[in-house]
């Protein structure tokens, strides 16, 4: 279990420091490869970080932004992670970045997941940056406890790509990157805030089954050491 924790006095300084670190990784990727990729999570936590990152001066025309997971809803739905990213990250300097959606207007979520997988497969692997969040139930991405395809999503044998996930705590049907898609990112971040999430993390770092707290799969088995960013 390789993790490094970065604690900050408040959310604003976390957002600025994480944005600085991510921008540095993206710049190196662009310098070395001519392109850069970042997969981000939704939820309420990352909004300030997105806004800080969007102000960074780098060649955003060389950056592809995608999602770690998405609700199976169109981008005009208030629950859409695409909408959250469009309104908070794809602004300012970052407005010209390419966005690769997971949601597609398809007959069903499985068809949308297949289309999303094709899109992800078109990107160089591994991701340069993956930003994960965590729920107080120990989910990350859309790896929810009790998820109908949780075992498949977490299996190292499941190829890179996007699969659907149904779970009691998930609300709509989800589209999620598989564990193998995100676990070897060059910069793998778990961004959490508040004491409740810190307590949940301590629980996740203790013994227990991955199925009960799926974030354990990332904390225990990710090829890349996880950088945990936390503020009260
Ligand atoms: O689509 C989502 O909601 C996210 O990908 C999800 O995994 C999120 O990171 C956690 O649920 C934490 O959400 P909060 O930041 O709102 O606590």
Coordinates of C-alpha atoms and ligand atoms in Angstrom, one line a residue:
X1 CA 0.0 0.0 0.0
X2 CA 2.0 3.0 -1.3
X3 CA 0.4 6.3 -0.4
X4 CA 1.7 9.8 0.4
X5 CA -0.5 12.2 2.2
X6 CA -0.4 16.0 1.5
X7 CA -2.4 18.0 4.1
X8 CA -3.3 21.6 3.7
X9 CA -4.7 24.3 6.0
X10 CA -7.8 24.8 3.9
X11 CA -9.5 23.9 0.6
X12 CA -8.2 26.9 -1.2
X13 CA -4.5 26.1 -0.6
X14 CA -5.2 22.5 -1.5
X15 CA -6.8 23.5 -4.7
X16 CA -3.9 25.8 -5.6
X17 CA -1.2 23.2 -4.7
X18 CA -2.9 20.4 -6.5
X19 CA -3.5 22.5 -9.6
X20 CA 0.2 23.5 -9.6
X21 CA 1.2 19.8 -9.3
X22 CA -1.2 18.7 -12.1
X23 CA -0.1 21.6 -14.4
X24 CA 3.5 20.5 -14.0
X25 CA 2.7 16.9 -14.9
X26 CA 0.7 18.0 -18.0
X27 CA 3.6 20.3 -19.1
X28 CA 6.1 17.5 -18.8
X29 CA 3.9 15.2 -20.9
X30 CA 3.4 17.8 -23.6
X31 CA 7.2 18.5 -23.7
X32 CA 8.0 14.8 -23.9
X33 CA 5.1 13.5 -26.0
X34 CA 3.4 16.4 -27.5
X35 CA 0.1 15.5 -25.8
X36 CA -1.2 15.1 -22.3
X37 CA -4.2 13.3 -20.7
X38 CA -6.2 13.8 -17.5
X39 CA -9.2 12.0 -16.1
X40 CA -11.1 13.7 -13.4
X41 CA -13.9 12.8 -11.0
X42 CA -17.2 14.6 -10.4
X43 CA -18.9 15.4 -7.1
X44 CA -18.7 18.6 -5.0
X45 CA -15.1 18.4 -3.9
X46 CA -13.1 19.1 -7.1
X47 CA -14.9 22.3 -8.1
X48 CA -12.3 24.7 -6.6
X49 CA -9.4 22.6 -7.9
X50 CA -10.9 22.7 -11.4
X51 CA -11.2 26.5 -11.2
X52 CA -7.5 26.8 -10.0
X53 CA -6.3 24.4 -12.8
X54 CA -8.3 26.3 -15.5
X55 CA -6.2 29.4 -14.9
X56 CA -2.8 27.7 -15.5
X57 CA -0.9 28.8 -18.6
X58 CA 0.1 25.7 -20.6
X59 CA -0.6 24.4 -24.1
X60 CA -4.1 23.3 -23.4
X61 CA -4.7 22.6 -27.1
X62 CA -2.5 19.5 -26.5
X63 CA -4.5 18.3 -23.5
X64 CA -7.4 15.8 -23.6
X65 CA -9.6 16.0 -20.5
X66 CA -11.9 13.1 -19.8
X67 CA -13.9 11.7 -16.8
X68 CA -13.2 8.9 -14.3
X69 CA -16.9 8.3 -14.3
X70 CA -20.2 9.7 -15.4
X71 CA -23.9 9.4 -14.8
X72 CA -25.8 8.1 -17.8
X73 CA -27.4 11.5 -18.4
X74 CA -26.8 14.1 -21.1
X75 CA -24.6 17.0 -20.5
X76 CA -27.5 19.4 -19.9
X77 CA -28.5 17.4 -16.9
X78 CA -27.5 19.0 -13.6
X79 CA -26.1 15.7 -12.4
X80 CA -23.8 15.5 -15.4
X81 CA -20.0 15.4 -14.6
X82 CA -19.4 16.7 -18.1
X83 CA -21.5 19.8 -17.2
X84 CA -19.5 20.2 -14.0
X85 CA -16.2 20.0 -15.9
X86 CA -17.4 22.3 -18.7
X87 CA -18.5 24.9 -16.2
X88 CA -15.5 24.8 -13.9
X89 CA -12.4 23.3 -15.7
X90 CA -13.0 24.0 -19.4
X91 CA -12.9 27.7 -18.9
X92 CA -10.2 30.4 -19.1
X93 CA -6.9 29.1 -20.3
X94 CA -8.3 25.5 -20.3
X95 CA -11.3 26.4 -22.5
X96 CA -9.4 25.1 -25.6
X97 CA -8.6 21.7 -24.1
X98 CA -10.2 18.7 -25.9
X99 CA -12.9 17.0 -23.9
X100 CA -13.7 13.2 -24.3
X101 CA -17.1 12.4 -22.9
X102 CA -18.1 9.1 -21.4
X103 CA -21.8 9.7 -22.0
X104 CA -23.1 9.1 -25.5
X105 CA -26.7 9.4 -26.8
X106 CA -27.1 5.6 -27.3
X107 CA -29.9 3.0 -27.1
X108 CA -28.7 2.1 -23.6
X109 CA -25.9 2.6 -21.1
X110 CA -24.0 -0.5 -22.4
X111 CA -23.9 0.9 -25.9
X112 CA -22.7 4.2 -24.5
X113 CA -20.0 2.4 -22.5
X114 CA -18.8 0.7 -25.7
X115 CA -18.5 4.0 -27.5
X116 CA -16.8 5.5 -24.5
X117 CA -14.3 2.6 -24.4
X118 CA -13.4 3.3 -28.0
X119 CA -12.7 6.9 -27.1
X120 CA -10.5 5.9 -24.2
X121 CA -8.7 3.4 -26.3
X122 CA -7.8 6.2 -28.7
X123 CA -5.7 7.9 -26.0
X124 CA -2.2 7.0 -25.1
X125 CA -2.0 4.8 -22.0
X126 CA -1.4 5.3 -19.1
X127 CA -3.1 8.5 -18.2
X128 CA -0.8 11.3 -17.2
X129 CA -3.1 12.4 -14.4
X130 CA -6.1 10.7 -12.7
X131 CA -8.0 12.6 -10.0
X132 CA -10.1 10.4 -7.8
X133 CA -12.7 11.4 -5.2
X134 CA -14.2 9.2 -2.5
X135 CA -17.6 8.8 -0.9
X136 CA -18.1 8.2 2.7
X137 CA -19.2 4.7 1.8
X138 CA -15.6 4.1 0.5
X139 CA -16.5 4.3 -3.2
X140 CA -14.2 5.9 -5.7
X141 CA -14.9 6.4 -9.4
X142 CA -18.2 4.5 -9.7
X143 CA -16.8 1.5 -7.8
X144 CA -19.7 1.4 -5.3
X145 CA -20.2 -1.2 -2.6
X146 CA -22.8 -3.6 -3.9
X147 CA -22.3 -2.5 -7.5
X148 CA -23.7 -5.0 -10.0
X149 CA -20.3 -5.1 -11.9
X150 CA -18.0 -4.2 -9.0
X151 CA -15.9 -7.4 -9.1
X152 CA -15.4 -7.0 -12.9
X153 CA -14.6 -3.3 -12.5
X154 CA -11.9 -3.9 -9.9
X155 CA -10.4 -7.0 -11.5
X156 CA -6.9 -6.5 -12.9
X157 CA -7.9 -8.9 -15.6
X158 CA -10.6 -6.5 -16.9
X159 CA -9.1 -4.5 -19.7
X160 CA -8.8 -0.7 -19.9
X161 CA -12.1 0.8 -20.8
X162 CA -15.5 1.9 -19.6
X163 CA -18.2 -0.2 -18.1
X164 CA -21.7 0.4 -16.7
X165 CA -22.4 0.2 -13.0
X166 CA -25.6 0.0 -11.1
X167 CA -25.7 0.4 -7.3
X168 CA -28.0 1.5 -4.6
X169 CA -25.8 4.5 -3.7
X170 CA -25.1 5.6 -7.3
X171 CA -28.4 7.1 -8.3
X172 CA -28.5 6.9 -12.1
X173 CA -26.7 4.1 -14.0
X174 CA -23.1 5.0 -14.1
X175 CA -20.3 4.8 -16.7
X176 CA -17.0 4.2 -15.1
X177 CA -13.4 3.7 -16.1
X178 CA -12.2 0.2 -15.0
X179 CA -9.6 -0.1 -12.3
X180 CA -7.0 -1.2 -14.9
X181 CA -7.7 2.1 -16.8
X182 CA -6.7 4.3 -13.9
X183 CA -4.3 2.5 -11.6
X184 CA -1.1 3.2 -13.4
X185 CA -1.6 6.9 -14.1
X186 CA 1.7 8.8 -13.9
X187 CA 0.2 11.0 -11.2
X188 CA -2.6 9.2 -9.3
X189 CA -4.4 11.5 -6.8
X190 CA -7.1 10.9 -4.2
X191 CA -8.6 14.3 -3.4
X192 CA -10.8 14.3 -0.3
X193 CA -11.8 17.1 2.1
X194 CA -13.3 17.2 5.6
X195 CA -13.0 15.2 8.8
X196 CA -15.6 12.6 7.8
X197 CA -13.7 11.7 4.6
X198 CA -10.5 11.6 6.6
X199 CA -12.1 9.1 9.0
X200 CA -13.4 7.1 6.1
X201 CA -9.9 7.0 4.6
X202 CA -8.5 5.7 7.9
X203 CA -11.1 2.9 7.8
X204 CA -10.2 2.2 4.2
X205 CA -6.5 2.0 5.0
X206 CA -7.3 -0.6 7.7
X207 CA -7.9 -4.3 7.1
X208 CA -11.1 -5.3 5.3
X209 CA -12.6 -6.5 2.1
X210 CA -12.2 -4.4 -1.0
X211 CA -15.8 -5.1 -1.9
X212 CA -16.9 -3.3 1.3
X213 CA -14.8 -0.2 0.6
X214 CA -13.7 -0.3 -3.1
X215 CA -11.3 2.6 -2.7
X216 CA -9.1 -0.1 -1.0
X217 CA -8.4 -1.6 -4.4
X218 CA -6.7 1.6 -5.5
X219 CA -4.9 2.2 -2.1
X220 CA -3.7 -1.4 -2.0
X221 CA -3.1 -2.5 -5.7
X222 CA -2.5 0.6 -7.8
X223 CA 0.8 0.3 -9.7
X224 CA 1.3 4.0 -9.0
X225 CA 1.7 5.2 -5.4
X226 CA -1.4 7.2 -4.5
X227 CA -1.0 10.9 -3.6
X228 CA -3.7 11.7 -1.1
X229 CA -4.6 15.4 -1.0
X230 CA -6.6 16.4 2.1
X231 CA -7.8 19.6 3.7
X232 CA -10.3 20.1 6.7
Ligands
LIG1 O1 -19.4 11.1 -10.1 C1 -19.1 11.3 -9.0 O2 -19.8 11.6 -8.1 C2 -17.7 11.0 -8.6 O3 -16.9 10.5 -9.5 C3 -17.6 10.3 -7.3 O4 -16.8 9.2 -7.2 C4 -17.1 11.3 -6.3 O5 -15.7 11.5 -6.4 C5 -17.5 10.9 -4.9 O6 -18.8 10.6 -4.8 C6 -17.2 12.1 -3.9 O7 -18.1 13.1 -4.2 P1 -18.1 14.5 -3.4 O8 -16.9 15.2 -3.8 O9 -19.4 15.1 -3.8 O10 -18.1 14.1 -1.9

